[in-house]
Amino acid sequence: MTTRPNSQGLLGLIDFGKKPDGVTILMMLGGAILAGVGLAYVLLQLVLNGHSAFNTSSNVAWGAPIAFYLFFLLTSSGLSVIASLDTVFGLKVFYPVAKRCMWLSITTLVAGFSILALEIGHPFRMIWAIPMGMQFHSPMWWMGVFYSIDLVLLCVKFYLMHTGEWHTKRAHYVSIASFTICILAPGTLGLVFGMMAMRPAWYSPVMPMYFILTGFATATAFILFITSLYEHEDKQAEVKRLYTSVLPRLFFVSLLAVIAMRFGQIITGLWSNYEGMEAHWHALRSPLFHVEIWLGFVLPALLMASESRRQYRPFQALAALLFGVGIFFARLELLIVGQVVPLFKGSFGGYAEYWPSATEWMLVPAGFGIFYVLYGAGNWLLRLSETSEQ
Amino acid sequence: MSRWGMVIDLEKCTGCQACTTACQVENNRLPGENWQDVLFYAEGEYPSGKFSWLPRPCMHCENPSCREVCPTGATFKDKDGFVLVDWEKCIGCKYCMVACPYGVRFYAEEKQPVQPDIRSVFPGDGDKMWNPPWQMPEARRDPKHGVGIQPTNVVSKCTFCYHRVSKAPAGTVDLDPSNPALRDFVPACVVTCAPSARYFGDLDTPTSEVRRLIAEKRGTRLKEETGNRPQVYYLAGEQSSIPETRSTRIKS
Ligand code: SF4
Ligand code: SF4
C-alpha cells in the first residue's frame, strides 16, 4: 500500500496529481478565509494600537493568547505521543493513524507558534535573545529549547515516514527522541506554571502531568473527530477496530483521568485557606468553568461510557468536539485562575478583571485557519492515510 | 561592592504619596504606572476597623524570582544589588511579571485607564514608547539598565534610581538625603519623603544606618515564605503594622 516517491527533491515527495476531496477543499478554503480575516484583523490592530489592543494589564499579564497557544502546543505533543505508540512501543494497531497524527502534530505546533509570535512583545528579538541568554534556570528557556527541537524532530520523523522508512534503525532512534521530547516539552510548559510558588492557584508539582495528560486527551479527541470526517477509510477490519473500539476507549479512559485530576485540583483549591487560593471560589462563579467541567468533560465522558455509544461515529465526533471546546476554555480558565487575585495591590481593587478583547479572540480564527489550511494541504498532497507494510 | 537596601519606617510614613509622584517624574513613567506605589488597606469594620497603607517599591530581592524565570537574561542582578531590566534584551514575554510575588513590574503596552491615552498625546519617536513633557537628561538615560524613556514592548520596574545611586562616591555607606554632598545620589523617593520615613544604604556594612535600624527596630520583610529575601525592610513599630493580608476572600 505504500507508494514510494519516484522523483528527486522535496517537491518530488508531493502528490500533485491527486485531486482533493470535498471535505479537504472545504477545510482549506474555510481555513484560508479564517486565517486571512483573523490575521488581517490582529495585525491591523497591532499596527494601529500596539499591544494595548489586548485586554491584558499589569495585573493579568498573561491573557487569552497564552491559553490559545497552550491549547495548540499541548495538543501537538499529545498527537506525537499517539504517533509514537506504534513506532516506539510497537503497538501496531495505531499504524493507520500514525502518519496523520504526525502531520496534525506539526500543523498544530505551527498554529501555536504563530499565536505566540503575535502575543510576544518582541518576536524577532526572541529568536536571538533566548538562545543567547542561556538562562537554564528559567522553565521558559527550556520550553523554548524543547519545542524548537520538537518541531525539527517532528519534521524529520514525518519525512522518514513519508519516504517509507518506518522500521529502519534511524527511524526508530528518531521516534524515540521525538517521543522523549514530546513528554519533556509539555512537561516543561507545565513547569512554567507549576513552579510559580507566588501564584498558589498554579503552584503544583502535578501541573506537568496535567499538561501531558490533557494534551494526550485532546489529541485523541482531535484524531477521533478528524477521522470521523473520512468514513471511507475504515474498510479494513483492523482499521475499523481502531476507529470504533481502540481510539474511543483510549479517549474515554483519558477523559476519566482528566476528570479525576481536575476534580482533585478543584477540591484542594476550594479547601485551602492559603492566600491566593480563593481564586478557585472565583472560578466557580465563572461561566467558563461550568462550560469546561460539565459540557467539556462530564458530558463527553457520559457519551463515551457505554460500549455501543462508543462505537457510533457521530457520538464519537460529538464527544470529541465537546471535549475540544471544554479543554479550550479550560486553558483560559487556568490562565485566569492564577492571576485573578492581584499581588500586593491594596485591598480596594478586589479581584483582577479580565476578559479577552476582540483582537485576542481573533487569534482563534487565525490559529485554526492556519491549522486547517496546513492540515487540508497535507491531507490532499501528503498521503496521510498511508501506513506501514509491516 | 555594596548591597544597596532601603528601610521604610511605617510609623513615620503618612501615606502622602509624594514618593510615588517623585518617582513618576524622575523616571518618566506613565500616569498610573507606579514603580513606587502606596497601597491602601482597610481591615475590619467600623468602629473597630483599621485603615493602613504600605509604600511599595521593587524589593530588589536577594534571590529575585523575576530574574530566575527570565528566559533571556534581560532581568539581571547587578554586583551592587540592583535588580534591573535590560530593555535591549527584553522580549516582553511577561514571565517576570507573573513571577514577582510583589506585583511591582509593569508592561506599559496596555489599554490606559485614563483617556485620552497620554502616549498618543505625546507620541514617541523611534522605538520610544512616548515623548513625555518632562524628560530625564539624555546623558542619564541608560536602556541597558532600564533607565530613561522606555522603548515599546518591554517590561519595566523600579531601578532603585540606578542612575543616581551608581554615581555615588566610592565607599559611601549611607546615602543620607540631608547631606547636601550626597543628595544628588539618593533615590528620588527617599529625597522627597517629607517625614524622612525612608533610609537608603549598604546592607553589607554592619555600621550602616540601615543595618542599625533593621537590628534595633526589628526590620521585617514582606512574604518571606517565597524565599525572595527582599532588600527593602519595613519598620512596623508599635503604632503601625504590616497590613495583615492581601486576600480578597470575604471573611465569614
Ligand atoms: S520585588 Fe519583584 S521585581 Fe523586584 S526584585 Fe523582587 S521579584 Fe524582582
Ligand atoms: S518580559 Fe523581559 S525581563 Fe521579563 S522575563 Fe520576559 S524577557 Fe525577561
XYZ file of C-alpha atoms and ligand atoms in Angstrom:
658
model
C 0.000 0.000 0.000
C 2.966 2.313 0.498
C 3.946 4.165 -2.617
C 7.464 5.423 -2.929
C 8.282 8.788 -4.420
C 9.944 8.352 -7.751
C 11.291 11.821 -8.456
C 14.068 13.650 -6.634
C 13.951 16.589 -4.225
C 11.400 17.680 -1.690
C 8.852 18.628 -4.339
C 9.081 15.109 -5.669
C 7.578 13.900 -2.396
C 4.319 15.668 -3.069
C 1.468 14.030 -4.994
C 0.343 16.877 -7.184
C -1.589 14.508 -9.406
C -4.233 13.706 -6.776
C -7.490 15.655 -6.632
C -8.535 16.929 -3.211
C -11.869 15.599 -1.944
C -14.803 17.797 -0.914
C -14.059 17.871 2.823
C -10.447 18.781 2.175
C -11.337 21.573 -0.217
C -13.827 22.924 2.307
C -11.226 22.729 5.036
C -8.578 24.574 3.059
C -10.948 27.230 1.754
C -12.568 27.778 5.140
C -9.150 27.775 6.770
C -7.790 30.338 4.319
C -10.747 32.635 4.995
C -10.440 32.231 8.771
C -6.685 32.744 8.750
C -6.939 35.697 6.369
C -9.612 37.503 8.349
C -8.087 36.650 11.735
C -4.536 37.599 10.848
C -5.566 40.748 8.994
C -7.588 41.943 11.965
C -4.930 41.128 14.561
C -2.071 42.608 12.546
C -4.040 45.755 11.789
C -4.846 46.224 15.466
C -1.236 45.593 16.451
C -0.040 48.185 13.945
C -2.662 50.744 14.966
C -2.776 50.210 18.724
C 0.197 48.026 19.601
C -0.304 45.503 22.349
C -2.897 47.706 24.008
C -5.278 46.008 21.557
C -5.147 43.181 24.110
C -7.088 43.433 27.360
C -4.168 42.232 29.441
C -2.844 44.508 32.153
C -0.074 44.649 34.687
C -2.356 42.570 36.953
C -3.321 39.969 34.374
C -0.111 39.870 32.383
C -0.903 36.671 30.524
C -4.200 36.595 28.718
C -6.122 34.538 26.213
C -3.372 34.315 23.554
C -1.287 32.299 26.009
C -4.262 29.996 26.596
C -4.760 29.566 22.844
C -1.155 28.678 22.203
C -1.189 26.304 25.159
C -4.147 24.575 23.534
C -2.301 24.056 20.258
C 1.106 23.185 21.699
C -0.231 20.634 24.161
C -2.422 19.040 21.506
C 0.601 18.799 19.244
C 2.585 16.917 21.878
C -0.344 14.584 22.533
C -0.654 13.780 18.839
C 3.014 12.996 18.635
C 2.676 10.661 21.598
C -0.136 8.786 19.821
C 2.058 8.517 16.733
C 4.798 7.086 18.928
C 2.630 4.350 20.392
C 3.385 2.277 17.325
C 6.807 3.426 16.225
C 8.328 3.372 19.707
C 6.275 0.825 21.589
C 5.330 -1.447 18.702
C 1.559 -1.105 19.202
C 0.824 -1.775 15.558
C -2.875 -1.119 15.948
C -2.072 2.616 15.746
C -0.252 2.399 12.409
C -3.197 3.635 10.326
C -3.339 6.938 12.200
C 0.364 7.408 12.885
C 1.223 9.431 9.822
C -1.904 11.555 10.104
C -1.078 12.223 13.763
C 2.410 13.321 12.815
C 1.120 15.820 10.301
C -1.552 17.032 12.745
C 1.166 17.440 15.338
C 3.258 19.611 13.021
C 0.306 21.739 11.953
C -0.979 22.350 15.486
C 2.539 23.272 16.571
C 2.871 25.799 13.744
C -0.552 27.262 14.622
C 0.509 27.560 18.278
C 3.831 29.201 17.416
C 2.053 31.696 15.152
C -0.209 32.777 18.005
C 2.761 33.059 20.360
C 4.623 35.251 17.869
C 1.681 37.648 17.771
C 1.414 37.781 21.559
C 5.019 38.375 22.479
C 6.338 41.940 22.692
C 9.447 41.354 20.539
C 9.017 38.155 18.492
C 12.121 38.733 16.368
C 14.343 39.621 19.290
C 13.207 36.341 20.859
C 14.969 34.383 18.117
C 18.422 35.507 19.280
C 17.789 36.596 22.845
C 16.524 33.234 24.128
C 19.376 31.054 22.787
C 21.998 33.675 23.670
C 20.554 34.154 27.152
C 21.408 30.592 28.246
C 19.083 31.037 31.225
C 18.926 27.396 32.163
C 17.196 28.160 35.461
C 14.184 29.524 33.574
C 11.465 26.989 32.715
C 10.510 29.180 29.780
C 14.008 28.883 28.357
C 13.761 25.093 28.457
C 10.327 25.262 26.940
C 11.775 27.226 24.016
C 14.600 24.723 23.635
C 12.355 21.660 23.782
C 9.657 22.963 21.462
C 12.237 24.031 18.874
C 13.837 20.568 18.942
C 10.331 19.116 18.861
C 9.473 20.873 15.597
C 12.684 19.691 13.944
C 12.224 16.088 15.098
C 8.574 16.025 14.049
C 9.560 17.144 10.564
C 12.359 14.572 10.347
C 10.090 11.797 11.594
C 7.348 12.757 9.177
C 9.832 12.851 6.310
C 11.055 9.358 7.175
C 7.517 8.012 7.321
C 6.698 9.742 4.084
C 9.612 8.170 2.288
C 8.538 4.769 3.585
C 11.073 4.464 6.388
C 9.026 3.158 9.314
C 11.262 0.416 10.610
C 14.852 1.321 9.936
C 17.232 1.833 12.809
C 17.445 5.577 12.292
C 13.654 5.875 12.072
C 13.477 4.098 15.418
C 16.029 6.421 17.025
C 14.297 9.493 15.666
C 10.998 8.154 17.030
C 12.452 7.597 20.474
C 13.983 11.078 20.504
C 10.750 12.631 19.290
C 8.696 10.761 21.889
C 11.045 11.866 24.668
C 10.810 15.493 23.594
C 7.032 15.229 23.358
C 6.928 14.356 27.034
C 9.584 16.871 28.064
C 8.129 19.812 26.124
C 4.579 19.827 27.561
C 6.042 18.825 30.930
C 8.245 21.917 30.888
C 5.301 24.003 29.779
C 3.551 22.653 32.877
C 6.528 23.750 34.949
C 6.259 27.294 33.577
C 3.067 27.492 35.632
C 3.615 24.785 38.220
C 6.828 26.310 39.589
C 5.215 29.641 40.440
C 5.115 29.411 44.242
C 3.972 33.037 44.333
C 0.862 32.079 42.337
C -0.673 29.477 44.643
C -3.524 28.593 42.315
C -0.938 27.376 39.777
C 1.741 26.099 42.075
C 1.758 22.315 41.871
C 4.187 19.557 41.060
C 1.276 17.836 39.326
C 0.977 20.575 36.714
C 3.404 18.950 34.218
C 1.449 15.695 34.434
C -1.815 17.582 33.980
C -0.440 19.244 30.854
C 0.852 15.996 29.375
C -2.383 14.176 30.136
C -4.754 16.860 28.865
C -2.604 17.205 25.762
C -2.950 13.474 25.156
C -6.714 13.534 25.748
C -7.124 16.471 23.354
C -5.057 14.617 20.792
C -7.321 11.543 20.962
C -10.325 13.837 20.596
C -8.681 15.532 17.605
C -7.904 12.323 15.799
C -11.361 10.875 16.501
C -13.034 13.994 15.214
C -10.842 14.347 12.147
C -11.109 10.700 11.125
C -14.878 10.760 11.612
C -14.899 13.109 8.635
C -13.441 10.311 6.477
C -15.838 7.380 6.745
C -14.380 5.701 3.685
C -11.145 4.840 5.441
C -12.398 2.093 7.733
C -12.995 -0.630 5.158
C -10.385 -2.978 6.586
C -11.269 -4.835 9.787
C -8.273 -3.728 11.847
C -8.684 -0.117 10.795
C -12.358 -0.300 11.713
C -11.427 -1.735 15.105
C -9.060 1.171 15.674
C -11.732 3.772 14.991
C -14.669 2.131 16.678
C -13.048 0.434 19.617
C -9.412 1.253 20.412
C -9.386 5.027 19.986
C -12.782 5.678 21.644
C -11.738 3.552 24.617
C -8.479 5.381 24.898
C -10.394 8.641 24.721
C -12.793 7.504 27.437
C -10.001 6.420 29.776
C -8.043 9.633 29.282
C -11.250 11.620 29.863
C -11.731 9.851 33.190
C -8.140 10.583 34.155
C -8.537 14.262 33.241
C -11.761 14.491 35.260
C -10.158 12.829 38.282
C -7.194 15.181 38.142
C -9.306 18.279 37.615
C -11.628 17.430 40.492
C -8.593 16.849 42.688
C -7.348 20.327 41.783
C -10.712 21.953 42.442
C -11.303 20.254 45.779
C -7.851 21.055 47.145
C -8.231 24.602 45.814
C -11.588 25.197 47.457
C -10.498 23.627 50.710
C -7.220 25.509 51.128
C -7.045 28.705 53.142
C -3.768 29.697 51.589
C -3.860 33.249 50.313
C -4.454 33.334 46.592
C -6.380 30.072 46.566
C -9.648 31.970 46.838
C -9.273 32.178 43.072
C -10.958 28.773 42.948
C -14.093 30.220 44.537
C -13.964 32.973 41.973
C -13.718 30.334 39.234
C -16.853 28.633 40.498
C -18.806 31.772 39.688
C -17.454 31.984 36.158
C -19.435 30.511 33.215
C -16.134 29.391 31.662
C -15.640 26.967 34.493
C -19.019 25.291 34.007
C -18.592 25.038 30.250
C -15.274 23.352 30.931
C -16.435 20.891 33.574
C -19.973 19.903 32.638
C -20.113 20.431 28.910
C -16.499 19.763 28.143
C -15.545 16.913 30.476
C -18.543 15.236 32.114
C -20.920 15.127 29.129
C -18.369 13.604 26.726
C -17.450 11.054 29.389
C -21.134 10.069 29.668
C -21.383 9.832 25.900
C -18.374 7.532 25.782
C -19.329 5.475 28.803
C -21.189 2.664 27.052
C -19.666 0.314 24.502
C -22.479 0.760 21.979
C -22.351 4.550 22.070
C -18.575 4.433 21.836
C -18.764 2.590 18.531
C -21.144 5.073 16.989
C -19.116 7.528 14.932
C -21.470 10.558 15.265
C -21.335 10.199 19.067
C -17.575 9.965 18.974
C -17.403 13.099 16.868
C -19.794 14.914 19.209
C -17.928 13.848 22.357
C -14.611 14.808 20.788
C -15.947 18.188 19.738
C -17.390 18.880 23.190
C -14.133 17.949 24.864
C -12.229 20.132 22.409
C -14.407 23.105 23.363
C -14.143 22.231 27.050
C -10.384 21.947 27.106
C -10.076 25.135 25.074
C -11.932 27.027 27.787
C -10.073 25.081 30.470
C -6.822 26.609 29.235
C -8.305 30.090 29.513
C -9.738 29.286 32.922
C -6.310 28.124 34.114
C -4.700 31.351 32.933
C -7.234 33.482 34.766
C -7.301 31.478 37.990
C -3.601 32.088 38.627
C -3.814 35.837 38.162
C -7.231 36.846 39.399
C -6.039 37.541 42.947
C -3.784 40.554 42.499
C -0.349 40.547 44.083
C 0.116 43.411 46.511
C -2.262 45.917 45.024
C -4.031 47.021 48.212
C -7.431 45.874 49.360
C -9.617 48.145 47.227
C -9.048 46.535 43.875
C -10.847 43.252 44.571
C -10.283 40.539 42.002
C -8.437 41.476 38.833
C -10.798 41.988 35.904
C -10.068 40.289 32.627
C -11.975 39.247 29.532
C -10.269 38.868 26.139
C -10.589 41.753 23.679
C -11.843 41.345 20.091
C -8.210 41.259 18.927
C -7.448 38.446 21.327
C -10.497 36.479 20.185
C -9.493 36.970 16.570
C -6.373 34.945 17.293
C -8.697 31.936 17.455
C -9.787 32.035 13.786
C -6.211 32.973 12.909
C -4.810 29.902 14.700
C -7.483 27.476 13.496
C -7.285 28.916 9.990
C -3.544 28.263 9.795
C -4.143 24.778 11.135
C -6.940 23.971 8.635
C -5.003 25.220 5.631
C -1.911 23.221 6.538
C -3.819 20.130 7.545
C -6.012 20.257 4.444
C -2.938 20.671 2.251
C -1.310 17.690 3.924
C -4.426 15.620 3.502
C -4.503 16.458 -0.160
C -0.834 16.181 -1.037
C 0.915 14.003 1.530
C -0.872 10.623 1.625
C -1.778 10.871 5.293
C -3.708 7.581 5.337
C -0.584 5.721 4.345
C 0.539 3.075 6.762
C 3.451 0.711 7.194
C 3.506 -2.539 5.300
C 4.795 -4.449 8.308
C 30.795 46.323 46.096
C 27.743 47.286 48.080
C 24.368 45.729 48.556
C 22.032 48.660 48.457
C 18.906 48.391 50.522
C 16.043 50.506 51.751
C 14.351 50.810 55.095
C 10.823 52.231 55.282
C 9.593 53.306 58.686
C 5.824 52.783 58.697
C 5.467 54.738 61.948
C 6.737 57.817 60.153
C 5.089 57.284 56.750
C 1.989 59.434 56.293
C 0.802 57.800 53.074
C 1.080 61.147 51.259
C 2.348 59.530 48.015
C 4.993 62.189 47.427
C 7.372 59.295 46.781
C 5.040 57.987 44.075
C 4.970 61.357 42.356
C 8.709 61.934 42.694
C 9.382 58.553 41.127
C 6.961 59.247 38.271
C 8.711 62.463 37.357
C 12.242 61.218 37.959
C 11.724 58.126 35.829
C 9.318 59.391 33.131
C 6.559 56.953 33.975
C 3.062 56.924 32.516
C 0.185 58.035 34.752
C -0.817 55.068 36.883
C 2.339 53.123 36.143
C 3.630 53.486 39.674
C 7.051 51.934 40.078
C 6.756 53.241 43.601
C 3.208 52.925 44.852
C 1.450 53.392 48.177
C -1.098 50.638 48.717
C -4.071 51.192 50.969
C -5.711 48.559 53.099
C -8.967 48.512 55.022
C -9.252 45.827 57.650
C -12.145 45.185 59.986
C -15.331 47.217 60.286
C -16.465 50.450 61.857
C -15.932 51.364 64.685
C -13.019 48.996 65.174
C -11.789 48.987 61.616
C -8.282 49.858 60.674
C -7.020 51.786 57.712
C -3.416 51.266 56.799
C -1.019 51.865 53.968
C 2.124 50.402 52.639
C 4.620 52.141 50.365
C 5.921 49.555 47.958
C 8.877 49.891 45.572
C 10.559 46.922 43.899
C 12.170 44.931 46.708
C 15.417 44.340 44.769
C 15.349 40.835 46.176
C 18.467 38.928 47.147
C 17.064 35.913 45.290
C 14.842 37.587 42.729
C 12.335 35.170 41.229
C 11.881 37.627 38.352
C 15.477 37.009 37.344
C 15.192 33.251 37.798
C 12.368 32.958 35.270
C 13.580 35.457 32.662
C 14.390 33.356 29.565
C 16.732 35.911 28.008
C 18.736 37.257 30.924
C 17.184 40.684 30.351
C 16.415 40.811 34.064
C 19.657 40.659 35.995
C 21.131 41.399 39.383
C 23.996 43.833 39.316
C 27.071 43.446 41.535
C 25.801 46.235 43.814
C 22.485 44.548 44.491
C 20.244 46.339 41.977
C 17.763 44.157 40.122
C 17.453 45.689 36.657
C 15.893 45.100 33.238
C 17.997 45.406 30.110
C 15.485 46.985 27.732
C 17.608 45.961 24.765
C 17.260 42.271 25.608
C 13.715 42.071 26.984
C 11.310 40.275 24.629
C 8.159 41.255 26.510
C 7.152 37.708 27.459
C 5.983 39.000 30.853
C 7.055 35.886 32.721
C 8.857 38.072 35.262
C 5.585 39.879 35.973
C 3.934 36.572 36.697
C 6.821 35.508 38.930
C 7.332 38.623 41.061
C 5.483 38.000 44.350
C 5.118 41.724 44.977
C 3.379 42.809 41.783
C 5.874 45.581 41.087
C 6.529 45.048 37.399
C 4.752 46.828 34.593
C 4.002 46.298 30.945
C 3.023 49.703 29.702
C 1.681 48.458 26.346
C -1.792 48.098 27.699
C -5.069 49.909 27.481
C -4.597 53.015 29.602
C -7.244 53.555 32.271
C -7.137 57.307 31.719
C -8.213 58.712 28.342
C -7.008 60.261 26.151
C -4.102 57.890 26.194
C -1.189 60.126 27.110
C 1.091 58.171 24.790
C -0.901 59.444 21.826
C -0.841 62.979 23.203
C 2.966 62.869 23.389
C 3.822 60.259 20.736
C 7.304 58.774 20.951
C 9.827 58.659 18.130
C 11.961 55.720 17.094
C 11.222 52.829 19.383
C 10.403 55.101 22.343
C 7.029 54.488 23.898
C 6.245 58.157 24.325
C 7.763 61.577 24.496
C 6.898 62.990 27.916
C 6.892 66.727 28.507
C 9.323 66.239 31.371
C 12.392 64.240 30.470
C 15.447 62.864 32.089
C 18.611 64.410 30.582
C 19.864 62.412 27.610
C 23.189 61.659 29.314
C 21.483 59.904 32.198
C 19.341 57.580 30.077
C 20.516 54.036 30.059
C 18.242 51.436 28.424
C 20.626 48.613 29.351
C 19.743 49.286 32.988
C 16.096 50.156 32.415
C 16.614 53.883 32.927
C 15.013 56.726 30.943
C 12.248 56.858 28.355
C 11.003 53.351 27.881
C 11.084 51.641 24.493
C 7.918 49.827 23.374
C 7.002 46.254 24.298
C 9.337 45.736 27.226
C 8.770 45.307 30.938
C 9.741 47.979 33.424
C 10.238 48.325 37.149
C 11.806 50.478 39.852
C 15.587 50.663 39.451
C 16.348 51.982 42.972
C 17.261 55.074 40.923
C 20.280 53.300 39.493
C 21.254 56.406 37.508
C 21.685 58.331 40.784
C 22.903 55.725 43.247
C 25.535 54.203 40.951
C 27.241 57.615 40.695
C 27.701 57.909 44.466
C 31.349 58.378 45.580
C 33.085 55.038 46.111
C 32.908 53.826 49.690
C 29.665 55.641 50.533
C 27.725 53.573 53.041
C 24.764 55.774 53.989
C 23.015 57.756 51.289
C 21.576 60.356 53.598
C 19.488 62.953 51.714
C 20.098 65.532 54.432
C 23.760 65.591 53.443
C 23.994 68.147 50.575
C 27.096 66.429 49.191
C 25.198 63.188 48.676
C 21.699 64.387 47.865
C 22.100 64.000 44.099
C 22.903 60.314 44.501
C 19.947 59.391 46.705
C 16.861 57.710 45.161
C 14.199 60.291 44.304
C 11.586 58.755 46.628
C 13.984 58.971 49.585
C 14.893 62.605 48.841
C 11.233 63.601 48.562
C 9.845 61.807 51.612
C 8.746 64.710 53.822
C 8.693 62.889 57.188
C 12.015 61.157 56.312
C 10.439 57.733 56.576
C 12.910 56.255 54.092
C 16.555 55.316 54.579
C 18.952 54.062 51.945
C 22.320 52.469 52.453
C 24.579 49.462 52.250
C 23.134 46.329 53.839
C 26.533 44.635 53.855
C 28.207 47.209 56.109
C 27.447 46.371 59.770
C 27.781 50.026 60.816
C 25.418 51.469 58.216
C 22.302 53.312 59.323
C 20.034 50.845 57.514
C 21.622 47.877 59.300
C 21.349 49.629 62.658
C 17.643 50.400 62.115
C 16.877 46.865 60.966
C 18.585 45.456 64.042
C 17.240 47.910 66.618
C 13.725 48.283 65.312
C 13.252 44.734 64.126
C 13.008 45.299 60.384
C 10.724 42.863 58.626
C 10.425 41.808 55.031
C 7.311 41.012 53.046
C 6.311 37.497 52.041
C 9.392 35.815 53.444
C 7.864 32.444 52.589
C 8.685 32.955 48.922
C 12.406 32.958 49.638
C 12.934 36.117 47.590
C 14.642 37.841 50.549
C 13.824 41.490 49.823
C 16.409 44.221 50.256
C 13.609 46.527 51.364
C 12.822 46.316 55.078
C 9.826 47.706 56.931
C 9.812 49.014 60.463
C 6.335 48.490 61.873
C 6.933 49.723 65.461
C 4.118 49.934 67.950
C 1.935 52.466 66.195
C 1.731 50.679 62.921
C 1.845 47.262 61.322
C 2.327 45.484 58.045
C -1.171 45.066 56.568
C -2.455 41.716 57.598
C -3.475 40.359 54.241
C -3.765 40.832 50.517
C -6.548 38.304 50.381
C -9.707 39.173 48.508
C -11.638 36.437 50.301
C -14.701 37.656 52.145
C -14.440 36.539 55.734
C -17.385 34.599 57.081
S 10.348 42.689 44.046
Fe 9.755 41.548 42.235
S 10.634 42.697 40.546
Fe 11.666 43.392 42.402
S 13.497 42.093 42.533
Fe 11.911 41.112 43.780
S 10.953 39.640 42.373
Fe 12.106 41.084 41.119
S 9.436 40.231 29.948
Fe 11.583 40.737 29.564
S 12.533 40.896 31.576
Fe 10.578 39.858 31.847
S 11.024 37.664 31.738
Fe 10.479 38.289 29.670
S 12.407 38.844 28.704
Fe 12.800 38.782 30.914
